[in-house]
Amino acid sequence: MAHAKIEQVAFIGTGIMGAPIAGHILDAGYSLTVYNRTKDKAQELIDRGATWASSPAEAASKADVVFTMLGYPTDVEDVYLASDGLLKAAKKGAWLVDLTTSAPSLARDIHDAAEVLGMHAFDCPVTGGQAGAKAGTLTAIAGISEADAVAVAPVLATFTSKIFYFGSSGKGQTAKLCNQVSLASCMVGMADALALAQQSGLDVQQMLHMVGSGMGSSRALTELGPKAVEGDYRPGFLNEHMRKDISLALAEGQDMDLALPGAQTAYTLYDLLCQIKGARLGTQALALLYAEEADAVAAGLDWSVLDIEEEDEPEADHECSCDHKHTHEHCHNHTHGTHCHHHQH
Ligand code: NAP
């Protein structure tokens, strides 16, 4: 297949991940047009030479490749499929590459709709975090074959150090959800280990160093454990996005009658963290669920939100299948989407 050379790139969604990724594309010499819901977050790119567009459609109208790095599947749906969305506005032959962690079925729908219109769309979520985005060393997880992606590979190379091609649309998202399921349990392991060490009076740094050098290690533990110990809960990866990713993975599992108990446990904890005003903190804030209430409050959490809900809620609404009614820290039987409001603190 002959492809026109890619010169014009549009980037939509310049948040924590999108801004540094777009910066690498700009640095590589592509002509870049940007759009973000909140313009401020694109200002640095504009100052460095990117052109501002006032809508996704305007950003896409002249682009050879359009990247999107949005928050939720609903954002992806809006930006691609709305009556003034990318599928209406992009050029015939354009590439539409969604970097958002989103739903596999939505990726397939967008791919199929784009194909009918003579465009090429594929899912390409990434892993490597904010640090990887800044360094330009992300791993891309592509829902396309390597042969079919040849035309866009040079642009992907500006912000990645590895690309895994999973062959067809939706599979990049499914593979990314495997990563998130593994990460979610690593995060719970990190937070459990920290709590056990702290409450037993161990030297926590020594424990992190020891666990980090053996089979119990994970990058969650070695990179985010120290941040939790220092009380640095600024987001590299938002709790609300972790909750979204686990929820997407649980939904995939449910579709095939597959239980994911590790992910279910992590969902319960991340959902709780989001409910008590931790949605916009980084995922290492999971450790705060085990902390003294004063430390949690100092970091911005508010356990009293649950007390207010509890007062409003008759006991009969309690949907958890466990038989103990008031202290639930070990109960992981909550069904997806239901919330247990009984906790110890
Ligand atoms: P983020 O900072 O919230 O960035 C998302 C950006 O998309 C925001 O700037 C948001 O605008 C913009 N946006 C959302 N809907 C929009 C719309 N309809 N039109 C235009 N702009 C829109 O989140 P992030 O950390 O960069 O994560 C982005 C995605 O990557 C998420 O799906 C996340 O799960 C995934 N991810 C994150 C990481 C990480 O470590 N952070 C790693 C891998 C994957 P506003 O500025 O107005 O909110």
mmCIF file of C-alpha atoms and ligand atoms in Angstrom:
data_model
loop_
_atom_site.group_PDB
_atom_site.id
_atom_site.type_symbol
_atom_site.label_atom_id
_atom_site.label_comp_id
_atom_site.label_asym_id
_atom_site.label_seq_id
_atom_site.Cartn_x
_atom_site.Cartn_y
_atom_site.Cartn_z
ATOM 1 C CA MET A 1 0.000 0.000 0.000
ATOM 2 C CA ALA A 2 1.490 3.392 -0.945
ATOM 3 C CA HIS A 3 1.114 6.097 1.691
ATOM 4 C CA ALA A 4 1.427 9.844 1.461
ATOM 5 C CA LYS A 5 4.137 11.267 3.708
ATOM 6 C CA ILE A 6 2.907 12.430 7.085
ATOM 7 C CA GLU A 7 3.506 16.122 7.736
ATOM 8 C CA GLN A 8 0.464 17.548 9.482
ATOM 9 C CA VAL A 9 -0.342 16.112 12.905
ATOM 10 C CA ALA A 10 -3.268 17.008 15.165
ATOM 11 C CA PHE A 11 -3.277 16.213 18.868
ATOM 12 C CA ILE A 12 -6.436 16.293 20.982
ATOM 13 C CA GLY A 13 -6.191 16.010 24.772
ATOM 14 C CA THR A 14 -3.121 17.701 26.198
ATOM 15 C CA GLY A 15 -3.332 16.565 29.834
ATOM 16 C CA ILE A 16 -0.742 14.775 31.989
ATOM 17 C CA MET A 17 0.188 12.344 29.198
ATOM 18 C CA GLY A 18 -0.943 14.165 26.063
ATOM 19 C CA ALA A 19 1.068 17.369 26.570
ATOM 20 C CA PRO A 20 4.508 15.714 26.788
ATOM 21 C CA ILE A 21 3.672 13.251 23.973
ATOM 22 C CA ALA A 22 2.585 16.122 21.714
ATOM 23 C CA GLY A 23 5.792 17.930 22.701
ATOM 24 C CA HIS A 24 7.895 15.084 21.273
ATOM 25 C CA ILE A 25 5.927 15.149 18.015
ATOM 26 C CA LEU A 26 6.554 18.900 17.775
ATOM 27 C CA ASP A 27 10.249 18.463 18.586
ATOM 28 C CA ALA A 28 10.537 15.913 15.766
ATOM 29 C CA GLY A 29 9.590 18.645 13.280
ATOM 30 C CA TYR A 30 5.986 17.810 12.445
ATOM 31 C CA SER A 31 3.562 20.635 11.961
ATOM 32 C CA LEU A 32 1.283 20.292 15.007
ATOM 33 C CA THR A 33 -2.257 21.517 15.688
ATOM 34 C CA VAL A 34 -3.642 21.040 19.198
ATOM 35 C CA TYR A 35 -7.006 21.105 20.920
ATOM 36 C CA ASN A 36 -7.872 20.469 24.574
ATOM 37 C CA ARG A 37 -11.083 21.069 26.510
ATOM 38 C CA THR A 38 -9.185 23.392 28.855
ATOM 39 C CA LYS A 39 -7.004 25.611 26.672
ATOM 40 C CA ASP A 40 -4.502 26.445 29.438
ATOM 41 C CA LYS A 41 -3.117 22.924 29.328
ATOM 42 C CA ALA A 42 -2.108 23.408 25.691
ATOM 43 C CA GLN A 43 -0.499 26.820 26.237
ATOM 44 C CA GLU A 44 3.059 25.555 26.582
ATOM 45 C CA LEU A 45 2.749 23.680 23.280
ATOM 46 C CA ILE A 46 1.289 26.782 21.614
ATOM 47 C CA ASP A 47 4.197 28.841 22.978
ATOM 48 C CA ARG A 48 6.553 26.305 21.430
ATOM 49 C CA GLY A 49 5.000 26.602 17.975
ATOM 50 C CA ALA A 50 1.879 24.441 17.912
ATOM 51 C CA THR A 51 -1.260 25.904 16.320
ATOM 52 C CA TRP A 52 -4.395 26.109 18.472
ATOM 53 C CA ALA A 53 -7.670 24.832 16.994
ATOM 54 C CA SER A 54 -10.992 25.730 18.560
ATOM 55 C CA SER A 55 -12.553 22.240 18.199
ATOM 56 C CA PRO A 56 -11.533 18.642 17.484
ATOM 57 C CA ALA A 57 -13.037 19.029 13.991
ATOM 58 C CA GLU A 58 -10.961 22.118 13.237
ATOM 59 C CA ALA A 59 -7.817 20.403 14.553
ATOM 60 C CA ALA A 60 -8.424 17.379 12.348
ATOM 61 C CA SER A 61 -9.493 19.083 9.136
ATOM 62 C CA LYS A 62 -6.019 19.260 7.562
ATOM 63 C CA ALA A 63 -4.242 16.530 9.509
ATOM 64 C CA ASP A 64 -2.582 13.444 8.054
ATOM 65 C CA VAL A 65 -2.642 11.891 11.536
ATOM 66 C CA VAL A 66 -4.892 12.764 14.471
ATOM 67 C CA PHE A 67 -3.886 11.544 17.929
ATOM 68 C CA THR A 68 -6.339 11.551 20.821
ATOM 69 C CA MET A 69 -5.327 11.205 24.486
ATOM 70 C CA LEU A 70 -8.546 11.744 26.426
ATOM 71 C CA GLY A 71 -9.779 10.624 29.823
ATOM 72 C CA TYR A 72 -12.708 8.225 29.467
ATOM 73 C CA PRO A 73 -14.402 6.108 26.788
ATOM 74 C CA THR A 74 -17.285 8.616 26.847
ATOM 75 C CA ASP A 75 -14.803 11.362 25.880
ATOM 76 C CA VAL A 76 -13.506 9.183 23.043
ATOM 77 C CA GLU A 77 -17.039 8.523 21.860
ATOM 78 C CA ASP A 78 -17.820 12.263 21.865
ATOM 79 C CA VAL A 79 -14.677 13.328 20.078
ATOM 80 C CA TYR A 80 -14.884 10.662 17.351
ATOM 81 C CA LEU A 81 -18.563 9.967 16.852
ATOM 82 C CA ALA A 82 -20.432 13.228 17.608
ATOM 83 C CA SER A 83 -22.130 14.951 14.697
ATOM 84 C CA ASP A 84 -19.162 17.352 14.541
ATOM 85 C CA GLY A 85 -16.639 14.689 15.540
ATOM 86 C CA LEU A 86 -13.415 13.429 13.982
ATOM 87 C CA LEU A 87 -15.106 10.952 11.675
ATOM 88 C CA LYS A 88 -17.033 13.824 10.109
ATOM 89 C CA ALA A 89 -14.101 16.198 9.941
ATOM 90 C CA ALA A 90 -10.947 14.245 9.109
ATOM 91 C CA LYS A 91 -9.616 13.905 5.553
ATOM 92 C CA LYS A 92 -10.086 10.767 3.521
ATOM 93 C CA GLY A 93 -6.958 8.676 4.019
ATOM 94 C CA ALA A 94 -6.201 10.243 7.423
ATOM 95 C CA TRP A 95 -4.982 8.178 10.363
ATOM 96 C CA LEU A 96 -6.877 8.399 13.655
ATOM 97 C CA VAL A 97 -4.898 6.992 16.554
ATOM 98 C CA ASP A 98 -6.499 6.765 19.991
ATOM 99 C CA LEU A 99 -3.921 6.668 22.798
ATOM 100 C CA THR A 100 -6.582 6.824 25.556
ATOM 101 C CA THR A 101 -7.120 3.720 27.697
ATOM 102 C CA SER A 102 -10.650 2.959 26.546
ATOM 103 C CA ALA A 103 -13.097 0.158 25.791
ATOM 104 C CA PRO A 104 -12.098 -2.513 23.235
ATOM 105 C CA SER A 105 -15.595 -2.579 21.719
ATOM 106 C CA LEU A 106 -15.535 1.191 21.165
ATOM 107 C CA ALA A 107 -12.147 0.877 19.440
ATOM 108 C CA ARG A 108 -13.627 -1.720 17.078
ATOM 109 C CA ASP A 109 -16.659 0.476 16.358
ATOM 110 C CA ILE A 110 -14.474 3.475 15.554
ATOM 111 C CA HIS A 111 -12.176 1.374 13.371
ATOM 112 C CA ASP A 112 -15.108 -0.021 11.398
ATOM 113 C CA ALA A 113 -16.824 3.347 10.965
ATOM 114 C CA ALA A 114 -13.556 4.954 9.840
ATOM 115 C CA GLU A 115 -12.891 2.190 7.316
ATOM 116 C CA VAL A 116 -16.220 2.826 5.626
ATOM 117 C CA LEU A 117 -15.237 6.505 5.284
ATOM 118 C CA GLY A 118 -11.794 5.723 3.835
ATOM 119 C CA MET A 119 -9.874 6.611 7.018
ATOM 120 C CA HIS A 120 -7.597 4.409 9.123
ATOM 121 C CA ALA A 121 -8.362 4.262 12.841
ATOM 122 C CA PHE A 122 -6.733 2.128 15.483
ATOM 123 C CA ASP A 123 -6.411 1.889 19.244
ATOM 124 C CA CYS A 124 -2.951 2.507 20.620
ATOM 125 C CA PRO A 125 -2.978 2.871 24.421
ATOM 126 C CA VAL A 126 0.377 3.355 26.093
ATOM 127 C CA THR A 127 2.166 2.391 29.264
ATOM 128 C CA GLY A 128 5.159 3.951 30.969
ATOM 129 C CA GLY A 129 3.435 6.684 32.945
ATOM 130 C CA GLN A 130 4.048 10.408 33.084
ATOM 131 C CA ALA A 131 7.798 9.797 33.380
ATOM 132 C CA GLY A 132 7.784 7.716 30.190
ATOM 133 C CA ALA A 133 5.716 10.355 28.396
ATOM 134 C CA LYS A 134 8.162 13.090 29.394
ATOM 135 C CA ALA A 135 11.179 10.981 28.408
ATOM 136 C CA GLY A 136 9.581 9.847 25.127
ATOM 137 C CA THR A 137 10.075 6.202 26.121
ATOM 138 C CA LEU A 138 6.486 4.951 26.324
ATOM 139 C CA THR A 139 5.461 1.477 25.284
ATOM 140 C CA ALA A 140 2.669 1.574 22.707
ATOM 141 C CA ILE A 141 0.127 -1.256 22.576
ATOM 142 C CA ALA A 142 -1.313 -1.179 19.094
ATOM 143 C CA GLY A 143 -4.560 -2.686 17.821
ATOM 144 C CA ILE A 144 -3.182 -3.094 14.296
ATOM 145 C CA SER A 145 -0.533 -5.176 12.531
ATOM 146 C CA GLU A 146 2.994 -3.856 12.106
ATOM 147 C CA ALA A 147 2.645 -4.029 8.311
ATOM 148 C CA ASP A 148 -0.540 -1.954 8.322
ATOM 149 C CA ALA A 149 0.942 0.672 10.644
ATOM 150 C CA VAL A 150 4.071 1.385 8.582
ATOM 151 C CA ALA A 151 2.918 4.866 7.537
ATOM 152 C CA VAL A 152 2.415 6.116 11.108
ATOM 153 C CA ALA A 153 5.314 4.261 12.745
ATOM 154 C CA PRO A 154 7.740 7.218 12.372
ATOM 155 C CA VAL A 155 5.373 9.480 14.357
ATOM 156 C CA LEU A 156 4.831 6.804 17.021
ATOM 157 C CA ALA A 157 8.620 6.477 17.280
ATOM 158 C CA THR A 158 8.909 10.104 18.445
ATOM 159 C CA PHE A 159 7.423 9.238 21.853
ATOM 160 C CA THR A 160 7.896 5.494 22.285
ATOM 161 C CA SER A 161 10.759 3.106 22.788
ATOM 162 C CA LYS A 162 8.743 -0.070 22.175
ATOM 163 C CA ILE A 163 5.648 -0.896 20.164
ATOM 164 C CA PHE A 164 3.701 -4.137 20.596
ATOM 165 C CA TYR A 165 1.417 -4.866 17.652
ATOM 166 C CA PHE A 166 -1.565 -6.996 18.663
ATOM 167 C CA GLY A 167 -2.902 -7.326 15.120
ATOM 168 C CA SER A 168 -6.428 -5.944 14.962
ATOM 169 C CA SER A 169 -8.653 -3.230 16.390
ATOM 170 C CA GLY A 170 -9.646 -3.490 20.053
ATOM 171 C CA LYS A 171 -6.764 -5.818 20.876
ATOM 172 C CA GLY A 172 -4.487 -2.952 21.889
ATOM 173 C CA GLN A 173 -7.099 -1.954 24.487
ATOM 174 C CA THR A 174 -7.575 -5.522 25.702
ATOM 175 C CA ALA A 175 -3.817 -5.970 26.089
ATOM 176 C CA LYS A 176 -3.587 -2.653 27.948
ATOM 177 C CA LEU A 177 -6.312 -3.861 30.329
ATOM 178 C CA CYS A 178 -4.170 -6.957 31.048
ATOM 179 C CA ASN A 179 -1.418 -4.543 32.042
ATOM 180 C CA GLN A 180 -3.821 -2.587 34.259
ATOM 181 C CA VAL A 181 -5.105 -5.733 35.965
ATOM 182 C CA SER A 182 -1.558 -6.754 36.804
ATOM 183 C CA LEU A 183 -0.679 -3.222 37.929
ATOM 184 C CA ALA A 184 -3.812 -2.960 40.096
ATOM 185 C CA SER A 185 -2.809 -6.000 42.151
ATOM 186 C CA CYS A 186 0.787 -4.738 42.375
ATOM 187 C CA MET A 187 -0.541 -1.466 43.802
ATOM 188 C CA VAL A 188 -2.561 -3.333 46.426
ATOM 189 C CA GLY A 189 0.526 -5.426 47.232
ATOM 190 C CA MET A 190 2.611 -2.280 47.632
ATOM 191 C CA ALA A 191 0.058 -0.643 49.931
ATOM 192 C CA ASP A 192 -0.411 -3.830 52.003
ATOM 193 C CA ALA A 193 3.365 -4.223 52.443
ATOM 194 C CA LEU A 194 3.807 -0.577 53.478
ATOM 195 C CA ALA A 195 1.020 -0.798 56.048
ATOM 196 C CA LEU A 196 2.390 -4.025 57.518
ATOM 197 C CA ALA A 197 5.896 -2.580 57.763
ATOM 198 C CA GLN A 198 4.774 0.741 59.228
ATOM 199 C CA GLN A 199 2.451 -0.761 61.785
ATOM 200 C CA SER A 200 5.039 -3.357 62.868
ATOM 201 C CA GLY A 201 7.647 -0.660 63.451
ATOM 202 C CA LEU A 202 10.022 -1.843 60.708
ATOM 203 C CA ASP A 203 12.414 0.498 58.955
ATOM 204 C CA VAL A 204 10.145 1.121 55.955
ATOM 205 C CA GLN A 205 12.942 2.181 53.595
ATOM 206 C CA GLN A 206 14.854 -0.969 54.441
ATOM 207 C CA MET A 207 11.739 -3.059 53.789
ATOM 208 C CA LEU A 208 11.215 -1.370 50.387
ATOM 209 C CA HIS A 209 14.856 -1.978 49.511
ATOM 210 C CA MET A 210 14.660 -5.637 50.566
ATOM 211 C CA VAL A 211 11.352 -6.413 48.812
ATOM 212 C CA GLY A 212 12.506 -4.432 45.774
ATOM 213 C CA SER A 213 15.442 -6.778 45.328
ATOM 214 C CA GLY A 214 13.414 -10.003 45.260
ATOM 215 C CA MET A 215 10.399 -11.784 43.798
ATOM 216 C CA GLY A 216 7.997 -9.547 45.720
ATOM 217 C CA SER A 217 9.177 -6.534 43.758
ATOM 218 C CA SER A 218 7.214 -4.528 41.207
ATOM 219 C CA ARG A 219 7.671 -1.103 39.687
ATOM 220 C CA ALA A 220 4.594 -0.096 41.683
ATOM 221 C CA LEU A 221 6.574 -0.882 44.813
ATOM 222 C CA THR A 222 9.967 0.515 43.785
ATOM 223 C CA GLU A 223 8.713 3.695 42.064
ATOM 224 C CA LEU A 224 5.498 4.565 43.876
ATOM 225 C CA GLY A 225 6.213 3.054 47.318
ATOM 226 C CA PRO A 226 8.814 5.735 48.124
ATOM 227 C CA LYS A 227 6.401 8.489 47.020
ATOM 228 C CA ALA A 228 3.729 7.145 49.377
ATOM 229 C CA VAL A 229 6.271 7.036 52.218
ATOM 230 C CA GLU A 230 7.285 10.646 51.529
ATOM 231 C CA GLY A 231 3.625 11.729 51.506
ATOM 232 C CA ASP A 232 3.839 12.790 47.847
ATOM 233 C CA TYR A 233 0.402 12.004 46.418
ATOM 234 C CA ARG A 234 0.587 14.244 43.340
ATOM 235 C CA PRO A 235 -0.817 12.437 40.308
ATOM 236 C CA GLY A 236 1.298 10.769 37.680
ATOM 237 C CA PHE A 237 -1.652 8.460 37.157
ATOM 238 C CA LEU A 238 -5.027 9.569 38.553
ATOM 239 C CA ASN A 239 -7.011 7.288 40.886
ATOM 240 C CA GLU A 240 -10.152 7.941 38.875
ATOM 241 C CA HIS A 241 -8.413 6.610 35.768
ATOM 242 C CA MET A 242 -7.209 3.521 37.650
ATOM 243 C CA ARG A 243 -10.804 2.900 38.750
ATOM 244 C CA LYS A 244 -11.955 3.359 35.132
ATOM 245 C CA ASP A 245 -9.351 0.911 33.814
ATOM 246 C CA ILE A 246 -10.137 -1.787 36.380
ATOM 247 C CA SER A 247 -13.823 -1.328 35.726
ATOM 248 C CA LEU A 248 -13.228 -1.798 31.960
ATOM 249 C CA ALA A 249 -11.234 -4.968 32.685
ATOM 250 C CA LEU A 250 -13.949 -6.326 34.985
ATOM 251 C CA ALA A 251 -16.546 -5.653 32.298
ATOM 252 C CA GLU A 252 -14.445 -7.579 29.741
ATOM 253 C CA GLY A 253 -14.133 -10.450 32.225
ATOM 254 C CA GLN A 254 -17.855 -10.401 32.907
ATOM 255 C CA ASP A 255 -18.589 -10.679 29.177
ATOM 256 C CA MET A 256 -16.708 -13.976 29.111
ATOM 257 C CA ASP A 257 -17.787 -15.214 32.559
ATOM 258 C CA LEU A 258 -14.290 -14.727 33.876
ATOM 259 C CA ALA A 259 -13.809 -13.650 37.495
ATOM 260 C CA LEU A 260 -10.775 -11.442 38.183
ATOM 261 C CA PRO A 261 -10.568 -11.493 41.985
ATOM 262 C CA GLY A 262 -7.353 -9.476 42.216
ATOM 263 C CA ALA A 263 -8.829 -6.744 40.040
ATOM 264 C CA GLN A 264 -12.104 -6.888 41.977
ATOM 265 C CA THR A 265 -10.272 -6.244 45.245
ATOM 266 C CA ALA A 266 -8.359 -3.353 43.713
ATOM 267 C CA TYR A 267 -11.608 -1.944 42.287
ATOM 268 C CA THR A 268 -13.216 -1.908 45.725
ATOM 269 C CA LEU A 269 -10.253 -0.011 47.173
ATOM 270 C CA TYR A 270 -9.819 2.480 44.317
ATOM 271 C CA ASP A 271 -13.549 3.127 44.213
ATOM 272 C CA LEU A 272 -13.499 3.871 47.939
ATOM 273 C CA LEU A 273 -10.527 6.198 47.474
ATOM 274 C CA CYS A 274 -12.384 8.073 44.732
ATOM 275 C CA GLN A 275 -15.519 8.354 46.877
ATOM 276 C CA ILE A 276 -13.632 9.971 49.739
ATOM 277 C CA LYS A 277 -12.301 12.747 47.491
ATOM 278 C CA GLY A 278 -9.140 11.001 46.340
ATOM 279 C CA ALA A 279 -10.146 10.802 42.646
ATOM 280 C CA ARG A 280 -7.604 13.406 41.516
ATOM 281 C CA LEU A 281 -4.696 12.128 43.626
ATOM 282 C CA GLY A 282 -2.069 9.738 42.242
ATOM 283 C CA THR A 283 -2.510 5.964 42.543
ATOM 284 C CA GLN A 284 0.091 5.750 45.342
ATOM 285 C CA ALA A 285 -2.546 7.419 47.561
ATOM 286 C CA LEU A 286 -3.982 3.925 47.989
ATOM 287 C CA ALA A 287 -1.632 3.747 51.002
ATOM 288 C CA LEU A 288 -3.771 6.447 52.665
ATOM 289 C CA LEU A 289 -6.640 3.986 53.082
ATOM 290 C CA TYR A 290 -4.504 2.266 55.730
ATOM 291 C CA ALA A 291 -3.267 5.488 57.355
ATOM 292 C CA GLU A 292 -4.373 7.415 60.437
ATOM 293 C CA GLU A 293 -7.384 9.579 59.614
ATOM 294 C CA ALA A 294 -5.419 12.777 60.349
ATOM 295 C CA ASP A 295 -2.830 11.873 57.670
ATOM 296 C CA ALA A 296 -5.567 11.057 55.189
ATOM 297 C CA VAL A 297 -7.310 14.372 55.887
ATOM 298 C CA ALA A 298 -4.022 16.263 55.528
ATOM 299 C CA ALA A 299 -3.661 14.726 52.066
ATOM 300 C CA GLY A 300 -7.157 15.915 51.092
ATOM 301 C CA LEU A 301 -9.281 12.841 51.797
ATOM 302 C CA ASP A 302 -12.602 13.097 53.578
ATOM 303 C CA TRP A 303 -13.898 9.946 55.251
ATOM 304 C CA SER A 304 -16.880 11.862 56.605
ATOM 305 C CA VAL A 305 -18.426 11.826 53.120
ATOM 306 C CA LEU A 306 -19.234 8.178 53.794
ATOM 307 C CA ASP A 307 -20.724 8.899 57.217
ATOM 308 C CA ILE A 308 -23.171 11.332 55.650
ATOM 309 C CA GLU A 309 -24.166 8.741 53.036
ATOM 310 C CA GLU A 310 -24.446 6.093 55.766
ATOM 311 C CA GLU A 311 -26.886 8.208 57.764
ATOM 312 C CA ASP A 312 -29.060 8.578 54.684
ATOM 313 C CA GLU A 313 -28.991 4.908 53.890
ATOM 314 C CA PRO A 314 -31.245 2.317 55.482
ATOM 315 C CA GLU A 315 -29.434 -0.897 56.504
ATOM 316 C CA ALA A 316 -31.591 -2.887 54.072
ATOM 317 C CA ASP A 317 -29.750 -1.241 51.157
ATOM 318 C CA HIS A 318 -26.580 -2.965 52.140
ATOM 319 C CA GLU A 319 -25.810 -5.205 49.161
ATOM 320 C CA CYS A 320 -22.705 -6.919 50.375
ATOM 321 C CA SER A 321 -22.984 -10.661 50.776
ATOM 322 C CA CYS A 322 -20.804 -10.890 53.872
ATOM 323 C CA ASP A 323 -22.458 -11.532 57.233
ATOM 324 C CA HIS A 324 -20.555 -9.046 59.380
ATOM 325 C CA LYS A 325 -22.250 -5.687 59.305
ATOM 326 C CA HIS A 326 -19.887 -3.028 60.490
ATOM 327 C CA THR A 327 -16.200 -3.693 59.957
ATOM 328 C CA HIS A 328 -15.549 -4.447 56.356
ATOM 329 C CA GLU A 329 -11.899 -4.065 55.736
ATOM 330 C CA HIS A 330 -11.513 -7.696 54.626
ATOM 331 C CA CYS A 331 -14.701 -7.995 52.647
ATOM 332 C CA HIS A 332 -14.258 -7.998 48.909
ATOM 333 C CA ASN A 333 -17.626 -9.322 47.916
ATOM 334 C CA HIS A 334 -19.084 -6.096 46.642
ATOM 335 C CA THR A 335 -20.426 -6.398 43.199
ATOM 336 C CA HIS A 336 -18.997 -4.112 40.563
ATOM 337 C CA GLY A 337 -20.558 -0.708 40.838
ATOM 338 C CA THR A 338 -21.993 -1.128 44.318
ATOM 339 C CA HIS A 339 -20.252 0.520 47.200
ATOM 340 C CA CYS A 340 -19.785 -0.641 50.729
ATOM 341 C CA HIS A 341 -19.908 2.294 53.101
ATOM 342 C CA HIS A 342 -18.878 0.460 56.251
ATOM 343 C CA HIS A 343 -15.266 0.948 57.074
ATOM 344 C CA GLN A 344 -13.023 1.215 60.058
ATOM 345 C CA HIS A 345 -11.208 4.414 60.686
HETATM 346 P P1 NAP B 1 -5.667 13.853 32.010
HETATM 347 O O1 NAP B 1 -4.544 14.661 32.528
HETATM 348 O O2 NAP B 1 -7.007 13.966 32.637
HETATM 349 O O3 NAP B 1 -5.782 14.134 30.430
HETATM 350 C C1 NAP B 1 -6.926 13.942 29.654
HETATM 351 C C2 NAP B 1 -7.087 15.203 28.812
HETATM 352 O O4 NAP B 1 -8.120 15.002 27.856
HETATM 353 C C3 NAP B 1 -7.467 16.409 29.663
HETATM 354 O O5 NAP B 1 -6.586 17.472 29.380
HETATM 355 C C4 NAP B 1 -8.896 16.689 29.229
HETATM 356 O O6 NAP B 1 -9.252 18.049 29.221
HETATM 357 C C5 NAP B 1 -8.878 16.190 27.808
HETATM 358 N N1 NAP B 1 -10.225 15.881 27.353
HETATM 359 C C6 NAP B 1 -11.106 15.014 27.886
HETATM 360 N N2 NAP B 1 -12.241 15.006 27.168
HETATM 361 C C7 NAP B 1 -12.060 15.894 26.164
HETATM 362 C C8 NAP B 1 -12.850 16.311 25.090
HETATM 363 N N3 NAP B 1 -14.084 15.842 24.908
HETATM 364 N N4 NAP B 1 -12.351 17.229 24.241
HETATM 365 C C9 NAP B 1 -11.109 17.706 24.438
HETATM 366 N N5 NAP B 1 -10.283 17.352 25.439
HETATM 367 C C10 NAP B 1 -10.767 16.445 26.290
HETATM 368 O O7 NAP B 1 -5.275 12.306 32.052
HETATM 369 P P2 NAP B 1 -3.913 11.562 31.631
HETATM 370 O O8 NAP B 1 -3.211 11.112 32.858
HETATM 371 O O9 NAP B 1 -3.189 12.354 30.604
HETATM 372 O O10 NAP B 1 -4.525 10.229 30.991
HETATM 373 C C11 NAP B 1 -5.118 10.234 29.706
HETATM 374 C C12 NAP B 1 -5.494 8.794 29.332
HETATM 375 O O11 NAP B 1 -4.315 7.982 29.317
HETATM 376 C C13 NAP B 1 -6.440 8.127 30.332
HETATM 377 O O12 NAP B 1 -7.316 7.278 29.643
HETATM 378 C C14 NAP B 1 -5.494 7.332 31.222
HETATM 379 O O13 NAP B 1 -6.151 6.216 31.783
HETATM 380 C C15 NAP B 1 -4.425 6.915 30.222
HETATM 381 N N6 NAP B 1 -3.072 6.694 30.768
HETATM 382 C C16 NAP B 1 -2.561 7.492 31.752
HETATM 383 C C17 NAP B 1 -1.270 7.253 32.212
HETATM 384 C C18 NAP B 1 -0.656 8.089 33.310
HETATM 385 O O14 NAP B 1 0.314 7.626 33.923
HETATM 386 N N7 NAP B 1 -1.146 9.283 33.572
HETATM 387 C C19 NAP B 1 -0.508 6.222 31.671
HETATM 388 C C20 NAP B 1 -1.042 5.459 30.634
HETATM 389 C C21 NAP B 1 -2.329 5.704 30.185
HETATM 390 P P3 NAP B 1 -9.321 18.922 30.571
HETATM 391 O O15 NAP B 1 -7.950 19.510 30.647
HETATM 392 O O16 NAP B 1 -10.380 19.914 30.336
HETATM 393 O O17 NAP B 1 -9.644 17.961 31.697
#
